[in-house]
Amino acid sequence: MRPAHEALIVVDVQNDFCPGGALAVAGGDAIIPEINAMLRQYPVRVLTQDWHPAGHSSFAESHPGAAPFSSIEMPYGPQILWPTHCVQGTAGAQFHPRLETEPGDLVIRKGFRPAIDSYSAFFENDHQTPTGLEGYLRSRGVEKVVLVGLATDFCVTYSALDAARLGFKVAVKMSACRAIDLDGSLAEACSQMMRVGVDLL
Ligand code: VGL
Ligand code: ZN
């Protein structure tokens, strides 16, 4: 067992981010055995679930004429428009069936506000609207978080940067993550994480 002040955060290991899903990440399901093993070793275990209402503003289909993976300006900054994914209540939004979710203490759902996306497990994409995870972790005495899951260069990195900004020690277990890698986004994400002291394991 890892020390009592360490939390594992499993980001978005959902069907739509795995092969065959609507926003499939290459090899997204290959990380599941390692994550299942890690879930048995951490005293605090959080799972996140991307959880969008139909017609969410981050979906390309919500912006007539816009192509998936193009970018638009939202009131809170630039936003990539994604293929429709992780719609509340659909099979694509469910955790992957091989992910052993039973040890999880908390499931944080995010991205449920129609007008704003939420990559990070801590704050929505305005970097201000909290999900509540910070308070949960502090109440449980957590000082260090280890992040795994999908996708390395979006939800994992945004979560890692926020956790570092909030003063947690942060590590990302890279072998238990997979990236979308849009236009060099993985390299950019890794350099941003290293710049703020996130340990890339
Ligand atoms: C994610 C794009 C859109 C992720 C979620 O989990 O990294 N990426 N929604
Ligand atoms: Zn999403």
PDB file of C-alpha atoms and ligand atoms in Angstrom:
ATOM      1  CA  MET A   1       0.000   0.000   0.000  1.00  0.00           C
ATOM      2  CA  ARG A   2       1.179   3.508  -0.828  1.00  0.00           C
ATOM      3  CA  PRO A   3       1.383   6.126   1.987  1.00  0.00           C
ATOM      4  CA  ALA A   4      -1.910   7.517   3.367  1.00  0.00           C
ATOM      5  CA  HIS A   5      -1.373  10.983   1.875  1.00  0.00           C
ATOM      6  CA  GLU A   6      -1.191   9.753  -1.740  1.00  0.00           C
ATOM      7  CA  ALA A   7      -4.152   9.639  -4.119  1.00  0.00           C
ATOM      8  CA  LEU A   8      -4.502   7.920  -7.477  1.00  0.00           C
ATOM      9  CA  ILE A   9      -6.638   9.816  -9.993  1.00  0.00           C
ATOM     10  CA  VAL A  10      -7.852   7.717 -12.930  1.00  0.00           C
ATOM     11  CA  VAL A  11      -8.866  10.074 -15.722  1.00  0.00           C
ATOM     12  CA  ASP A  12     -11.638   9.288 -18.218  1.00  0.00           C
ATOM     13  CA  VAL A  13     -11.068   5.572 -18.904  1.00  0.00           C
ATOM     14  CA  GLN A  14     -14.374   5.438 -20.775  1.00  0.00           C
ATOM     15  CA  ASN A  15     -15.539   3.537 -23.842  1.00  0.00           C
ATOM     16  CA  ASP A  16     -15.571   6.594 -26.127  1.00  0.00           C
ATOM     17  CA  PHE A  17     -11.838   7.176 -25.505  1.00  0.00           C
ATOM     18  CA  CYS A  18     -10.947   3.528 -26.187  1.00  0.00           C
ATOM     19  CA  PRO A  19     -10.632   1.769 -29.569  1.00  0.00           C
ATOM     20  CA  GLY A  20     -14.062   1.629 -31.217  1.00  0.00           C
ATOM     21  CA  GLY A  21     -15.243   4.731 -29.341  1.00  0.00           C
ATOM     22  CA  ALA A  22     -16.320   8.109 -30.688  1.00  0.00           C
ATOM     23  CA  LEU A  23     -13.055   9.866 -29.735  1.00  0.00           C
ATOM     24  CA  ALA A  24     -10.810   6.836 -29.641  1.00  0.00           C
ATOM     25  CA  VAL A  25      -7.280   7.274 -28.324  1.00  0.00           C
ATOM     26  CA  ALA A  26      -4.808   4.822 -29.888  1.00  0.00           C
ATOM     27  CA  GLY A  27      -4.088   2.052 -27.379  1.00  0.00           C
ATOM     28  CA  GLY A  28      -6.485   3.593 -24.860  1.00  0.00           C
ATOM     29  CA  ASP A  29      -7.508   0.183 -23.522  1.00  0.00           C
ATOM     30  CA  ALA A  30      -3.920  -1.097 -23.255  1.00  0.00           C
ATOM     31  CA  ILE A  31      -3.354   0.849 -20.041  1.00  0.00           C
ATOM     32  CA  ILE A  32      -6.196  -0.817 -18.139  1.00  0.00           C
ATOM     33  CA  PRO A  33      -4.255  -3.743 -16.560  1.00  0.00           C
ATOM     34  CA  GLU A  34      -1.651  -1.362 -15.130  1.00  0.00           C
ATOM     35  CA  ILE A  35      -4.371   0.955 -13.798  1.00  0.00           C
ATOM     36  CA  ASN A  36      -6.245  -1.954 -12.203  1.00  0.00           C
ATOM     37  CA  ALA A  37      -3.052  -2.962 -10.382  1.00  0.00           C
ATOM     38  CA  MET A  38      -2.433   0.626  -9.224  1.00  0.00           C
ATOM     39  CA  LEU A  39      -6.026   0.947  -7.950  1.00  0.00           C
ATOM     40  CA  ARG A  40      -5.237  -1.786  -5.428  1.00  0.00           C
ATOM     41  CA  GLN A  41      -2.193   0.080  -4.098  1.00  0.00           C
ATOM     42  CA  TYR A  42      -3.435   3.580  -3.285  1.00  0.00           C
ATOM     43  CA  PRO A  43      -5.305   4.525  -0.109  1.00  0.00           C
ATOM     44  CA  VAL A  44      -7.325   7.260  -1.888  1.00  0.00           C
ATOM     45  CA  ARG A  45      -8.761   6.432  -5.311  1.00  0.00           C
ATOM     46  CA  VAL A  46     -10.654   8.824  -7.535  1.00  0.00           C
ATOM     47  CA  LEU A  47     -12.110   8.128 -10.978  1.00  0.00           C
ATOM     48  CA  THR A  48     -13.162  10.883 -13.354  1.00  0.00           C
ATOM     49  CA  GLN A  49     -15.852  10.588 -15.992  1.00  0.00           C
ATOM     50  CA  ASP A  50     -16.304  12.968 -18.921  1.00  0.00           C
ATOM     51  CA  TRP A  51     -20.075  13.529 -18.799  1.00  0.00           C
ATOM     52  CA  HIS A  52     -21.566  15.821 -21.436  1.00  0.00           C
ATOM     53  CA  PRO A  53     -25.211  16.645 -22.078  1.00  0.00           C
ATOM     54  CA  ALA A  54     -26.392  16.073 -25.675  1.00  0.00           C
ATOM     55  CA  GLY A  55     -25.591  19.133 -27.787  1.00  0.00           C
ATOM     56  CA  HIS A  56     -22.666  20.188 -25.589  1.00  0.00           C
ATOM     57  CA  SER A  57     -20.788  23.304 -26.760  1.00  0.00           C
ATOM     58  CA  SER A  58     -17.529  21.338 -27.140  1.00  0.00           C
ATOM     59  CA  PHE A  59     -19.080  19.164 -29.870  1.00  0.00           C
ATOM     60  CA  ALA A  60     -18.402  20.130 -33.494  1.00  0.00           C
ATOM     61  CA  GLU A  61     -21.988  19.148 -34.354  1.00  0.00           C
ATOM     62  CA  SER A  62     -23.212  21.976 -32.099  1.00  0.00           C
ATOM     63  CA  HIS A  63     -21.524  24.540 -34.392  1.00  0.00           C
ATOM     64  CA  PRO A  64     -22.952  24.342 -37.921  1.00  0.00           C
ATOM     65  CA  GLY A  65     -20.183  24.130 -40.525  1.00  0.00           C
ATOM     66  CA  ALA A  66     -17.427  23.503 -37.982  1.00  0.00           C
ATOM     67  CA  ALA A  67     -15.169  20.495 -38.511  1.00  0.00           C
ATOM     68  CA  PRO A  68     -14.202  18.128 -35.705  1.00  0.00           C
ATOM     69  CA  PHE A  69     -10.748  18.993 -34.302  1.00  0.00           C
ATOM     70  CA  SER A  70     -11.021  22.629 -35.433  1.00  0.00           C
ATOM     71  CA  SER A  71     -10.771  25.367 -32.823  1.00  0.00           C
ATOM     72  CA  ILE A  72     -13.148  28.209 -31.899  1.00  0.00           C
ATOM     73  CA  GLU A  73     -13.017  31.113 -29.483  1.00  0.00           C
ATOM     74  CA  MET A  74     -15.268  30.710 -26.445  1.00  0.00           C
ATOM     75  CA  PRO A  75     -15.831  33.371 -23.728  1.00  0.00           C
ATOM     76  CA  TYR A  76     -13.257  31.491 -21.606  1.00  0.00           C
ATOM     77  CA  GLY A  77     -10.657  31.130 -24.420  1.00  0.00           C
ATOM     78  CA  PRO A  78      -9.894  28.822 -27.352  1.00  0.00           C
ATOM     79  CA  GLN A  79     -11.780  25.538 -27.456  1.00  0.00           C
ATOM     80  CA  ILE A  80     -11.135  22.524 -29.691  1.00  0.00           C
ATOM     81  CA  LEU A  81     -14.338  21.124 -31.171  1.00  0.00           C
ATOM     82  CA  TRP A  82     -14.536  17.382 -30.659  1.00  0.00           C
ATOM     83  CA  PRO A  83     -16.564  14.614 -32.223  1.00  0.00           C
ATOM     84  CA  THR A  84     -19.642  13.986 -30.081  1.00  0.00           C
ATOM     85  CA  HIS A  85     -18.448  11.829 -27.174  1.00  0.00           C
ATOM     86  CA  CYS A  86     -19.288  10.767 -23.602  1.00  0.00           C
ATOM     87  CA  VAL A  87     -22.918  11.820 -23.763  1.00  0.00           C
ATOM     88  CA  GLN A  88     -24.599  11.287 -20.392  1.00  0.00           C
ATOM     89  CA  GLY A  89     -26.277   7.908 -20.116  1.00  0.00           C
ATOM     90  CA  THR A  90     -24.831   6.434 -23.326  1.00  0.00           C
ATOM     91  CA  ALA A  91     -22.624   3.347 -23.589  1.00  0.00           C
ATOM     92  CA  GLY A  92     -19.740   5.551 -24.744  1.00  0.00           C
ATOM     93  CA  ALA A  93     -19.793   7.438 -21.455  1.00  0.00           C
ATOM     94  CA  GLN A  94     -19.548   4.284 -19.344  1.00  0.00           C
ATOM     95  CA  PHE A  95     -16.242   3.212 -17.851  1.00  0.00           C
ATOM     96  CA  HIS A  96     -14.460   0.600 -19.951  1.00  0.00           C
ATOM     97  CA  PRO A  97     -15.794  -2.811 -18.874  1.00  0.00           C
ATOM     98  CA  ARG A  98     -12.304  -4.095 -17.983  1.00  0.00           C
ATOM     99  CA  LEU A  99     -11.581  -1.149 -15.653  1.00  0.00           C
ATOM    100  CA  GLU A 100     -12.019  -2.412 -12.095  1.00  0.00           C
ATOM    101  CA  THR A 101     -13.917   0.534 -10.651  1.00  0.00           C
ATOM    102  CA  GLU A 102     -14.957  -1.127  -7.377  1.00  0.00           C
ATOM    103  CA  PRO A 103     -11.983   0.143  -5.339  1.00  0.00           C
ATOM    104  CA  GLY A 104     -12.829   3.732  -6.330  1.00  0.00           C
ATOM    105  CA  ASP A 105     -13.781   6.026  -3.446  1.00  0.00           C
ATOM    106  CA  LEU A 106     -15.140   8.897  -5.539  1.00  0.00           C
ATOM    107  CA  VAL A 107     -16.314   9.462  -9.098  1.00  0.00           C
ATOM    108  CA  ILE A 108     -15.979  13.041 -10.306  1.00  0.00           C
ATOM    109  CA  ARG A 109     -18.132  13.831 -13.320  1.00  0.00           C
ATOM    110  CA  LYS A 110     -17.139  16.840 -15.386  1.00  0.00           C
ATOM    111  CA  GLY A 111     -18.169  18.655 -18.547  1.00  0.00           C
ATOM    112  CA  PHE A 112     -21.854  18.631 -17.623  1.00  0.00           C
ATOM    113  CA  ARG A 113     -22.404  22.385 -17.990  1.00  0.00           C
ATOM    114  CA  PRO A 114     -23.654  22.948 -21.567  1.00  0.00           C
ATOM    115  CA  ALA A 115     -21.674  26.143 -22.243  1.00  0.00           C
ATOM    116  CA  ILE A 116     -18.246  25.165 -20.888  1.00  0.00           C
ATOM    117  CA  ASP A 117     -15.896  22.244 -21.342  1.00  0.00           C
ATOM    118  CA  SER A 118     -13.929  20.693 -18.506  1.00  0.00           C
ATOM    119  CA  TYR A 119     -10.724  18.822 -19.232  1.00  0.00           C
ATOM    120  CA  SER A 120      -9.305  19.077 -15.729  1.00  0.00           C
ATOM    121  CA  ALA A 121     -10.541  17.046 -12.782  1.00  0.00           C
ATOM    122  CA  PHE A 122     -10.207  20.224 -10.657  1.00  0.00           C
ATOM    123  CA  PHE A 123     -11.531  23.176 -12.694  1.00  0.00           C
ATOM    124  CA  GLU A 124     -13.569  23.680 -15.823  1.00  0.00           C
ATOM    125  CA  ASN A 125     -11.862  25.241 -18.846  1.00  0.00           C
ATOM    126  CA  ASP A 126     -12.383  28.773 -17.463  1.00  0.00           C
ATOM    127  CA  HIS A 127      -9.805  27.693 -14.821  1.00  0.00           C
ATOM    128  CA  GLN A 128     -12.205  29.040 -12.147  1.00  0.00           C
ATOM    129  CA  THR A 129     -15.291  26.858 -11.805  1.00  0.00           C
ATOM    130  CA  PRO A 130     -14.308  24.116  -9.334  1.00  0.00           C
ATOM    131  CA  THR A 131     -15.408  20.484  -9.578  1.00  0.00           C
ATOM    132  CA  GLY A 132     -15.076  19.961  -5.817  1.00  0.00           C
ATOM    133  CA  LEU A 133     -12.157  17.540  -6.080  1.00  0.00           C
ATOM    134  CA  GLU A 134      -9.707  19.855  -4.311  1.00  0.00           C
ATOM    135  CA  GLY A 135     -11.888  19.972  -1.197  1.00  0.00           C
ATOM    136  CA  TYR A 136     -12.369  16.208  -1.231  1.00  0.00           C
ATOM    137  CA  LEU A 137      -8.639  15.535  -1.435  1.00  0.00           C
ATOM    138  CA  ARG A 138      -7.786  18.072   1.280  1.00  0.00           C
ATOM    139  CA  SER A 139     -10.473  16.651   3.587  1.00  0.00           C
ATOM    140  CA  ARG A 140      -8.837  13.273   3.204  1.00  0.00           C
ATOM    141  CA  GLY A 141      -5.371  14.635   3.963  1.00  0.00           C
ATOM    142  CA  VAL A 142      -3.985  14.094   0.473  1.00  0.00           C
ATOM    143  CA  GLU A 143      -0.697  15.830  -0.337  1.00  0.00           C
ATOM    144  CA  LYS A 144       0.387  13.973  -3.455  1.00  0.00           C
ATOM    145  CA  VAL A 145      -1.592  12.897  -6.515  1.00  0.00           C
ATOM    146  CA  VAL A 146      -0.597  10.392  -9.171  1.00  0.00           C
ATOM    147  CA  LEU A 147      -2.464  10.685 -12.456  1.00  0.00           C
ATOM    148  CA  VAL A 148      -3.167   8.001 -15.056  1.00  0.00           C
ATOM    149  CA  GLY A 149      -5.669   7.636 -17.893  1.00  0.00           C
ATOM    150  CA  LEU A 150      -6.882   9.384 -21.048  1.00  0.00           C
ATOM    151  CA  ALA A 151      -5.901  11.500 -22.721  1.00  0.00           C
ATOM    152  CA  THR A 152      -2.345  12.385 -21.666  1.00  0.00           C
ATOM    153  CA  ASP A 153      -2.281  15.689 -23.556  1.00  0.00           C
ATOM    154  CA  PHE A 154      -5.744  16.944 -22.573  1.00  0.00           C
ATOM    155  CA  CYS A 155      -7.537  15.799 -19.441  1.00  0.00           C
ATOM    156  CA  VAL A 156      -4.486  14.279 -17.733  1.00  0.00           C
ATOM    157  CA  THR A 157      -2.270  17.324 -18.375  1.00  0.00           C
ATOM    158  CA  TYR A 158      -4.930  19.885 -17.435  1.00  0.00           C
ATOM    159  CA  SER A 159      -5.517  17.971 -14.202  1.00  0.00           C
ATOM    160  CA  ALA A 160      -1.794  17.752 -13.460  1.00  0.00           C
ATOM    161  CA  LEU A 161      -1.233  21.483 -14.067  1.00  0.00           C
ATOM    162  CA  ASP A 162      -4.167  22.419 -11.814  1.00  0.00           C
ATOM    163  CA  ALA A 163      -3.044  20.028  -9.077  1.00  0.00           C
ATOM    164  CA  ALA A 164       0.448  21.573  -9.151  1.00  0.00           C
ATOM    165  CA  ARG A 165      -1.022  25.085  -9.059  1.00  0.00           C
ATOM    166  CA  LEU A 166      -3.096  24.070  -6.008  1.00  0.00           C
ATOM    167  CA  GLY A 167       0.071  22.997  -4.213  1.00  0.00           C
ATOM    168  CA  PHE A 168      -0.188  19.208  -4.449  1.00  0.00           C
ATOM    169  CA  LYS A 169       2.867  17.153  -5.326  1.00  0.00           C
ATOM    170  CA  VAL A 170       2.052  15.697  -8.732  1.00  0.00           C
ATOM    171  CA  ALA A 171       3.255  12.750 -10.785  1.00  0.00           C
ATOM    172  CA  VAL A 172       1.962  11.296 -14.052  1.00  0.00           C
ATOM    173  CA  LYS A 173       2.587   7.595 -14.704  1.00  0.00           C
ATOM    174  CA  MET A 174       3.166   7.859 -18.451  1.00  0.00           C
ATOM    175  CA  SER A 175       2.963   4.118 -19.172  1.00  0.00           C
ATOM    176  CA  ALA A 176      -0.619   4.186 -17.837  1.00  0.00           C
ATOM    177  CA  CYS A 177      -1.668   7.078 -20.123  1.00  0.00           C
ATOM    178  CA  ARG A 178      -2.283   7.446 -23.857  1.00  0.00           C
ATOM    179  CA  ALA A 179      -2.427  10.651 -25.912  1.00  0.00           C
ATOM    180  CA  ILE A 180      -4.597  12.109 -28.679  1.00  0.00           C
ATOM    181  CA  ASP A 181      -1.535  14.066 -29.971  1.00  0.00           C
ATOM    182  CA  LEU A 182      -3.166  16.743 -32.104  1.00  0.00           C
ATOM    183  CA  ASP A 183      -0.532  18.921 -33.847  1.00  0.00           C
ATOM    184  CA  GLY A 184       2.241  18.237 -31.343  1.00  0.00           C
ATOM    185  CA  SER A 185      -0.037  18.584 -28.327  1.00  0.00           C
ATOM    186  CA  LEU A 186       1.692  15.738 -26.484  1.00  0.00           C
ATOM    187  CA  ALA A 187       5.173  17.318 -26.588  1.00  0.00           C
ATOM    188  CA  GLU A 188       3.705  20.698 -25.599  1.00  0.00           C
ATOM    189  CA  ALA A 189       1.789  19.100 -22.711  1.00  0.00           C
ATOM    190  CA  CYS A 190       4.897  17.314 -21.427  1.00  0.00           C
ATOM    191  CA  SER A 191       7.009  20.467 -21.497  1.00  0.00           C
ATOM    192  CA  GLN A 192       4.286  22.424 -19.680  1.00  0.00           C
ATOM    193  CA  MET A 193       4.090  19.730 -16.993  1.00  0.00           C
ATOM    194  CA  MET A 194       7.866  19.589 -16.554  1.00  0.00           C
ATOM    195  CA  ARG A 195       8.024  23.381 -16.305  1.00  0.00           C
ATOM    196  CA  VAL A 196       5.767  23.382 -13.220  1.00  0.00           C
ATOM    197  CA  GLY A 197       7.501  20.460 -11.541  1.00  0.00           C
ATOM    198  CA  VAL A 198       5.179  17.566 -12.412  1.00  0.00           C
ATOM    199  CA  ASP A 199       7.115  14.293 -12.252  1.00  0.00           C
ATOM    200  CA  LEU A 200       6.709  12.297 -15.446  1.00  0.00           C
ATOM    201  CA  LEU A 201       7.267   8.710 -14.329  1.00  0.00           C
TER     202      LEU A 201
HETATM  203  C1  VGL B   1     -10.941  14.650 -23.292  1.00  0.00           C
HETATM  204  C2  VGL B   1     -11.245  15.803 -25.233  1.00  0.00           C
HETATM  205  C3  VGL B   1     -12.565  16.054 -24.915  1.00  0.00           C
HETATM  206  C4  VGL B   1     -10.008  13.863 -22.424  1.00  0.00           C
HETATM  207  C5  VGL B   1     -12.248  14.906 -22.929  1.00  0.00           C
HETATM  208  O1  VGL B   1     -10.491  13.049 -21.603  1.00  0.00           O
HETATM  209  O2  VGL B   1      -8.775  14.049 -22.558  1.00  0.00           O
HETATM  210  N1  VGL B   1     -10.446  15.120 -24.435  1.00  0.00           N
HETATM  211  N2  VGL B   1     -13.053  15.598 -23.758  1.00  0.00           N
HETATM  212 ZN    ZN B   2     -15.135  15.777 -23.410  1.00  0.00          ZN
END
